[in-house]
CSV table of C-alpha atoms in Angstrom, one decimal:
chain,number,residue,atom,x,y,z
X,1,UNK,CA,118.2,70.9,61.8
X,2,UNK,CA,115.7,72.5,63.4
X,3,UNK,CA,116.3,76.7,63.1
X,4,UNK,CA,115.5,78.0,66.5
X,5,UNK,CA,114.0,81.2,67.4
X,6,UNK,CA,117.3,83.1,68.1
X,7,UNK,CA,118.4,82.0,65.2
X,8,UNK,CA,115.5,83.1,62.9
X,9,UNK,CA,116.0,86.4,64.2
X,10,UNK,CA,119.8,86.4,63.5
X,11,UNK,CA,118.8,85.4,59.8
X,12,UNK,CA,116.2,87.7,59.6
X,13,UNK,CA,118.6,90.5,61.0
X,14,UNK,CA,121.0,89.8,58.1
X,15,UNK,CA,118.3,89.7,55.6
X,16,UNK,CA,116.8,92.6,56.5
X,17,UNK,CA,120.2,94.9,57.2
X,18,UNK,CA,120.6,93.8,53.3
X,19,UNK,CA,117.3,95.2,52.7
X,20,UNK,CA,117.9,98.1,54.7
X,21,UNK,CA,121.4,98.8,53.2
X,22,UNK,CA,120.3,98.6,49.4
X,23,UNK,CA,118.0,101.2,49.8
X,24,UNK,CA,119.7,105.2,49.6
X,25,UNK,CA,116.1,106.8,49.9
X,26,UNK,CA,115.7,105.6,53.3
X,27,UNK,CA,115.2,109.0,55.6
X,28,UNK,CA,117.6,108.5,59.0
X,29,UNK,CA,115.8,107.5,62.0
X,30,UNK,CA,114.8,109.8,64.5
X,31,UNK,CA,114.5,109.6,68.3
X,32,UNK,CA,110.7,110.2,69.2
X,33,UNK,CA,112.0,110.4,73.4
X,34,UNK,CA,110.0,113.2,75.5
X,35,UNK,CA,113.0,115.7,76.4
X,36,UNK,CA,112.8,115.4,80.2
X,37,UNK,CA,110.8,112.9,81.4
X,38,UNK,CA,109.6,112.4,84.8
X,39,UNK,CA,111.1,108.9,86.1
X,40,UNK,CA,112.6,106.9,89.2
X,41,UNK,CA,116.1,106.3,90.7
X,42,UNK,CA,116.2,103.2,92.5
X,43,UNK,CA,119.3,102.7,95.1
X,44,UNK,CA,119.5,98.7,95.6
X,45,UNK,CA,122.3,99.7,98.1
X,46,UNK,CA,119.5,101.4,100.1
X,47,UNK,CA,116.4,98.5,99.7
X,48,UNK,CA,115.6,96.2,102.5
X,49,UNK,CA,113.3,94.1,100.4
X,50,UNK,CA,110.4,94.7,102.7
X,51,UNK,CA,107.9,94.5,99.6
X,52,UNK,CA,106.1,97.6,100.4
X,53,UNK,CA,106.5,98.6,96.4
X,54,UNK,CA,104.5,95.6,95.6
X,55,UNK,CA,102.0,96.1,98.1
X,56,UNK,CA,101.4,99.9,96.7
X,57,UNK,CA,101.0,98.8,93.2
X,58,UNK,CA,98.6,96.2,94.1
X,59,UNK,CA,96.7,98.7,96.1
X,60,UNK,CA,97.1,101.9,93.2
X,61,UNK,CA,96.3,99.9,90.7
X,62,UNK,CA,93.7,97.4,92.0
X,63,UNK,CA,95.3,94.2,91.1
X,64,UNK,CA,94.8,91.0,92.6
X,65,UNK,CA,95.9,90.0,95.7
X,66,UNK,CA,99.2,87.8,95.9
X,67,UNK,CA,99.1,83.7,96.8
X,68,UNK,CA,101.6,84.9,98.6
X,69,UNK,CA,101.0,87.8,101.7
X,70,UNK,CA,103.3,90.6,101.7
X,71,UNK,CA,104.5,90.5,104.9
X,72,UNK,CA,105.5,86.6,103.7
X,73,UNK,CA,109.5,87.2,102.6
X,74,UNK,CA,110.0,83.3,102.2
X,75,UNK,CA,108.9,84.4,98.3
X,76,UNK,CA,112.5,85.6,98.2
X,77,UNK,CA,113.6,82.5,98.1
X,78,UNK,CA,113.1,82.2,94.4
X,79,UNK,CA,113.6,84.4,91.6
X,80,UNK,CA,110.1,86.2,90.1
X,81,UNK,CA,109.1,87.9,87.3
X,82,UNK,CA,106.5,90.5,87.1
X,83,UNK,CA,103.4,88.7,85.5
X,84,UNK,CA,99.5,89.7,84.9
X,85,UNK,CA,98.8,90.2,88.3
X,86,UNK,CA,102.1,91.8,89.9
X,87,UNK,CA,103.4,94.9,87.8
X,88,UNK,CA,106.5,94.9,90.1
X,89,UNK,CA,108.4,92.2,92.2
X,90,UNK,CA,111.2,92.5,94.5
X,91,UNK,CA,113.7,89.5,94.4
X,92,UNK,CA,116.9,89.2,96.2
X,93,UNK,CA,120.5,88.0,95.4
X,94,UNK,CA,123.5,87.2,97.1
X,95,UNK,CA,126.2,88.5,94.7
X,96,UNK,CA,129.1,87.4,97.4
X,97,UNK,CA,129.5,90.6,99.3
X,98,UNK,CA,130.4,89.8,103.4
X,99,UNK,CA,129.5,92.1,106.5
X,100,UNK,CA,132.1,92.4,109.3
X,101,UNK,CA,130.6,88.8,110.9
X,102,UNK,CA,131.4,87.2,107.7
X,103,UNK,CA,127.4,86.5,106.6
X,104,UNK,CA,126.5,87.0,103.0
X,105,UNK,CA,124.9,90.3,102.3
X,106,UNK,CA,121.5,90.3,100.1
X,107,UNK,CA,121.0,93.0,97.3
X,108,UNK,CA,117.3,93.2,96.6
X,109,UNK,CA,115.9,94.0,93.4
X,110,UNK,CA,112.7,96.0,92.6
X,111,UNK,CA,112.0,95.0,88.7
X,112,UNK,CA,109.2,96.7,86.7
X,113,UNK,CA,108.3,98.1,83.1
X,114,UNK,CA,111.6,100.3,82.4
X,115,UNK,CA,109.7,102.7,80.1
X,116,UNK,CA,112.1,103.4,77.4
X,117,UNK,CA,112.5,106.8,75.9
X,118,UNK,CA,112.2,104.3,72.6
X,119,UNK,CA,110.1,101.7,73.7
X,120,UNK,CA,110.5,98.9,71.4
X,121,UNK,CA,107.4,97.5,72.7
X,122,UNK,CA,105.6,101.0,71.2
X,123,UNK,CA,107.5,100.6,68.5
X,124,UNK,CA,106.4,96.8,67.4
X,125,UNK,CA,102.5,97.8,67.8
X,126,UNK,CA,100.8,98.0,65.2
X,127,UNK,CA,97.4,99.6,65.9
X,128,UNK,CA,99.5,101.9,68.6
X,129,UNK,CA,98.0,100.2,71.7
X,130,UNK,CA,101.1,101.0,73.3
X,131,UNK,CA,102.9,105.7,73.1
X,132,UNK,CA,105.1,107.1,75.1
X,133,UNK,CA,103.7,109.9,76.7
X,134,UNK,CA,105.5,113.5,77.6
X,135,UNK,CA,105.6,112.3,80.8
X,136,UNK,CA,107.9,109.4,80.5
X,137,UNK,CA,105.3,106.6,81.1
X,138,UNK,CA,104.9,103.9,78.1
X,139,UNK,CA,100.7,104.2,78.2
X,140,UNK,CA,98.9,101.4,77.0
X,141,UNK,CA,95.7,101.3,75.8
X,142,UNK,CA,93.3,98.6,75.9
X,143,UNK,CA,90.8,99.5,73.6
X,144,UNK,CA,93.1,99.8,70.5
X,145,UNK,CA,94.7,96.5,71.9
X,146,UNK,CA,94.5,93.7,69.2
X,147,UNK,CA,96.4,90.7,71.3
X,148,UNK,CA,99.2,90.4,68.9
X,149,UNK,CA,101.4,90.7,71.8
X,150,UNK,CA,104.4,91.7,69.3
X,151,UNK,CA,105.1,94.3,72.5
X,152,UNK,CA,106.1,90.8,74.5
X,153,UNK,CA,108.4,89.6,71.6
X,154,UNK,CA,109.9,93.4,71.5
X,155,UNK,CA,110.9,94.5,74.7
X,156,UNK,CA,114.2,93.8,76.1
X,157,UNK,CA,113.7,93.6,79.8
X,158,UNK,CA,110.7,90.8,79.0
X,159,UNK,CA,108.3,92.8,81.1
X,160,UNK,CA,104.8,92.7,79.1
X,161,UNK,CA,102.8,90.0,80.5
X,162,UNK,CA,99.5,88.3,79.0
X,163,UNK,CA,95.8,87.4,80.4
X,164,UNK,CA,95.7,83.5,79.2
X,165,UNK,CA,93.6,82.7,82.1
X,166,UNK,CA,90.9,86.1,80.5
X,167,UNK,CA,89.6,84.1,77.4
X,168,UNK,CA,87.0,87.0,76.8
X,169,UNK,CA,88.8,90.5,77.2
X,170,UNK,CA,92.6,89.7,77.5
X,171,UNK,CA,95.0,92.5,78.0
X,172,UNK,CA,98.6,93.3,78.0
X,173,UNK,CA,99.7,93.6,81.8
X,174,UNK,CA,102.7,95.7,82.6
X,175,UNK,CA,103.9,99.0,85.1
X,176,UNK,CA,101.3,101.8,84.0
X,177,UNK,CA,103.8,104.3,85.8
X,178,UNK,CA,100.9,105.2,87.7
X,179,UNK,CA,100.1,107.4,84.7
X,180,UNK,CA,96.4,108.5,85.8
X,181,UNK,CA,98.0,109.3,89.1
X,182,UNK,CA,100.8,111.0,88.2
X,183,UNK,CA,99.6,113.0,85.1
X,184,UNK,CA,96.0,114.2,86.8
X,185,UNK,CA,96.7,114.0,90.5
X,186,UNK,CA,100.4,115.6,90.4
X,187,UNK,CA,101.5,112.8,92.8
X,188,UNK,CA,103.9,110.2,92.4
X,189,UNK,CA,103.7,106.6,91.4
X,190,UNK,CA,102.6,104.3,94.3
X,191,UNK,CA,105.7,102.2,94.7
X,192,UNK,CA,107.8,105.7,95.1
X,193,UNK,CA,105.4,107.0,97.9
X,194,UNK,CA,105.3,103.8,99.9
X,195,UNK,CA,108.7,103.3,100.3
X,196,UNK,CA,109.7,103.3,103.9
X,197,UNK,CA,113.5,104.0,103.3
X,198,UNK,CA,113.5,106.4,100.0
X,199,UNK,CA,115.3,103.6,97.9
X,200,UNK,CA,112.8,105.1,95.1
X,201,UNK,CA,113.2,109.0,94.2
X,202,UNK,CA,110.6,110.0,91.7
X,203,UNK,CA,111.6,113.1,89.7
X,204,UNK,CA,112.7,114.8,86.6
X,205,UNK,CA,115.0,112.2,84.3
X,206,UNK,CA,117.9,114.6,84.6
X,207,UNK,CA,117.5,115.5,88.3
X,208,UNK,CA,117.9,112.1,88.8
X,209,UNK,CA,121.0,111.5,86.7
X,210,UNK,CA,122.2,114.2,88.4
X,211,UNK,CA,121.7,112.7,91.9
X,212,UNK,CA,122.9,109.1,90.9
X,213,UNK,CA,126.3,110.6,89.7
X,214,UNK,CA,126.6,112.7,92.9
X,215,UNK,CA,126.1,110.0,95.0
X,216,UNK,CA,128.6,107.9,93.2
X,217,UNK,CA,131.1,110.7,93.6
X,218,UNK,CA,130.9,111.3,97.1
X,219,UNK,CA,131.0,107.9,97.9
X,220,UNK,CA,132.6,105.5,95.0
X,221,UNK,CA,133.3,102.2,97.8
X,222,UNK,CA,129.6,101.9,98.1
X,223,UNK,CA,128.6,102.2,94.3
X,224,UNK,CA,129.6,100.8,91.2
X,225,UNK,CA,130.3,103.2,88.4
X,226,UNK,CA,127.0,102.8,86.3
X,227,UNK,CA,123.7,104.4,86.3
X,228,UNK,CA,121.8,101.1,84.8
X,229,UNK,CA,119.2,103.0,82.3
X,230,UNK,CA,121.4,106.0,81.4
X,231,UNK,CA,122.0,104.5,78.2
X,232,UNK,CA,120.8,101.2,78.2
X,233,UNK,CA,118.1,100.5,75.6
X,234,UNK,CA,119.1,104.8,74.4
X,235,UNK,CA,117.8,105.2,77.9
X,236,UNK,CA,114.7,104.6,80.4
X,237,UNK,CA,112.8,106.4,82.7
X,238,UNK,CA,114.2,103.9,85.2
X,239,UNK,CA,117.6,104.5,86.8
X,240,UNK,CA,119.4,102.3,89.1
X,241,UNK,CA,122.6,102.4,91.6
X,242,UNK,CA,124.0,99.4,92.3
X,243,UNK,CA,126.8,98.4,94.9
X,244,UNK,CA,127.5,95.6,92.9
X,245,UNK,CA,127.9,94.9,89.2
X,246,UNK,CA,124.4,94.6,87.9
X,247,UNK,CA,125.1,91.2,86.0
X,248,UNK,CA,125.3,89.9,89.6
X,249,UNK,CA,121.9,90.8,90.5
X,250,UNK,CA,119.6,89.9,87.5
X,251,UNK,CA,120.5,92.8,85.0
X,252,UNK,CA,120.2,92.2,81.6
X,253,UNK,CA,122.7,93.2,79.4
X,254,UNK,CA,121.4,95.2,76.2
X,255,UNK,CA,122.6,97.4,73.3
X,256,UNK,CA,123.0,101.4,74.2
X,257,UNK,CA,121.7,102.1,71.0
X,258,UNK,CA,117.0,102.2,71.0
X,259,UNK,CA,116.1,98.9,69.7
X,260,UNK,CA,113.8,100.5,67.7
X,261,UNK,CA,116.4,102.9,65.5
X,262,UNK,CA,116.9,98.9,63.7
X,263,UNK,CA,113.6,98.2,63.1
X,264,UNK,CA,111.9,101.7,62.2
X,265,UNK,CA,115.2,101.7,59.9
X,266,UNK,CA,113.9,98.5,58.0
X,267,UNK,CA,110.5,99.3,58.2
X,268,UNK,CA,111.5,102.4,56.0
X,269,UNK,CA,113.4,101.0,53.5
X,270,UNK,CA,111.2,98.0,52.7
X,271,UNK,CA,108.5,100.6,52.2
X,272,UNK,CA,110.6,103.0,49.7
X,273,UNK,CA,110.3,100.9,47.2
X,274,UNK,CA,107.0,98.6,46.5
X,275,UNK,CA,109.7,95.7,45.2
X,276,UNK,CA,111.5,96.0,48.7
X,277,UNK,CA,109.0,93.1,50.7
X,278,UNK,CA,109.6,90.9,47.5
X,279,UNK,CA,113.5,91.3,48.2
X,280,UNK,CA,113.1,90.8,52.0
X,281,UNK,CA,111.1,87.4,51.9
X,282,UNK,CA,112.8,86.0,48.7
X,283,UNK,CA,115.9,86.5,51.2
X,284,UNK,CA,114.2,85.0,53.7
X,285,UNK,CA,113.1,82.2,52.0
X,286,UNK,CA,116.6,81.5,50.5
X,287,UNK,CA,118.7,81.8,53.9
X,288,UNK,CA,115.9,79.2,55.6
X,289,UNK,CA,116.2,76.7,52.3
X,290,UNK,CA,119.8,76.6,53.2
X,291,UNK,CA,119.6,76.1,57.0
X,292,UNK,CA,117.0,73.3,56.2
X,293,UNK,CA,119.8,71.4,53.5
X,294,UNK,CA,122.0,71.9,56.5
X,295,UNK,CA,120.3,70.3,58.8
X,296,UNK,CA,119.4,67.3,56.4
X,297,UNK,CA,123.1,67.0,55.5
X,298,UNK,CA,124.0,67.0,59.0
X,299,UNK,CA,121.3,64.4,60.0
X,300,UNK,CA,122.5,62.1,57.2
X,301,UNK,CA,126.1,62.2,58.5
X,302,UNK,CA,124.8,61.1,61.9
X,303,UNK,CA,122.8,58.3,61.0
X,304,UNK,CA,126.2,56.9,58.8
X,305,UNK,CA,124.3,57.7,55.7
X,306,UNK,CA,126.1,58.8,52.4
């Protein structure tokens, strides 16, 4: 039997929580999150999906133009991902809401680098290519850069993206924030300024909370009862309203807890004692012998074998 990748990391969870567990020295973990950051609330009740985001990022950031123009919304008709050359992408769903003529409603979706108070991605580098800065944005820096590309294994929301076609110099693609921009011009990140019908607020993380829960107050038929980002992930510097429940529109569903407050956790106690790594892969080792005699076992019952 063949142990598959979700699998490996469910073994090496258990091994490594064992690990983690027999060690008392370990200090707790501590959140590393700026206090306030700056950040973005995104309405979806409020976007039209006229791709003027992805335009602004191209443009702000210099990025290649799109097979695709952006005044072209037949791209809607399937599902993206932000990639190397797009930081952000807009797709739509139709998660079954009706207007008064009985026609399916679209929610559109503006999906981009989340930029964690914990950023796992920050979190799995291991020459600290990628920090979270004061400002909220998760920076990344190509000359520490080493193309492990543990940040793409990491993160969550699957947003880091890789050169393949850049055999030379390849770098991690993802939402800068517009840091340069926002952190030496004072203005605000290009998707944010572009938008023609203020579906993007840029602002302090807590004036922003602050507004999403006021306008789910004041009006609770148009919005669901979440602020996706609030907790998700311990929190991002992305926020989102929804009028419909996020599963319905591409959301992924992740632990409130930072993703790194496991890992850093491990990291410690394996290091508190110089035996620890010797524990962890003999673990290791053991759990993968046994899924192996599993899988023999189980092949040998299928072919009618005794």
């Amino acid at each position: 039997m063949e142990l598959s990748r979700r699998g490996f990391f469910k073994v090496a969870g258990a091994a490594g929580a064992g690990v983690a567990g027999s060690s008392r020295s370990a200090e707790a973990w501590q959140s590393r999150a700026p206090a306030d950051p700056l950040g973005c609330l995104v309405d979806l009740t409020r976007c039209i999906g006229c791709r003027k985001c992805e335009q602004g990022c191209q443009t702000v950031n210099h990025l290649p133009a799109p097979d695709q123009p952006f005044d072209d919304l037949t791209v809607l008709d399937k599902k993206r991902r932000p990639d190397e050359r797009a930081y952000t992408v807009v797709n739509r769903y139709y998660p079954g809401r009706r207007d008064d003529r009985d026609q399916l409603v679209p929610t559109f979706v503006k999906v981009q680098c989340m930029h964690c108070q914990d950023p796992a991605c920050a979190s799995a580098c291991i020459v600290g290519a990628l920090t979270k800065k004061e400002n909220g944005a998760v920076h990344y820096d190509v000359t520490k850069c080493i193309g492990c590309r543990y940040c793409m294994v990491a993160c969550p929301f699957e947003i880091p993206a890789y050169e393949y076609r850049d055999p030379i110099t390849p770098r991690v693609m993802k939402c800068t924030f517009c840091y340069e921009r926002v952190e030496k011009e004072g203005r605000r990140p290009g998707c944010a300024e572009i938008c023609p019908v203020e579906a993007i607020t840029f602002g302090r993380r807590s004036t922003l909370l602050k507004l999403a829960k006021k306008r789910i107050n004041s009006d609770p038929a148009t919005y669901v009862d979440h602020i996706y980002g609030e907790h998700e992930a311990g929190g991002t510097s992305w926020l989102y309203l929804s009028g419909v429940p996020f599963d319905r529109v591409g959301f992924i569903e992740v632990p409130h807890r930072p993703l790194t407050q496991l890992a850093e956790s491990i990291q410690s106690s394996l290091f508190s004692y110089m035996w620890s790594p010797i524990v962890l892969f003999g673990m290791l080792g053991g759990l993968m012998w046994a899924f192996r005699n599993k899988g023999d076992r189980d092949n040998r019952d299928i072919g009618g074998q005794p």
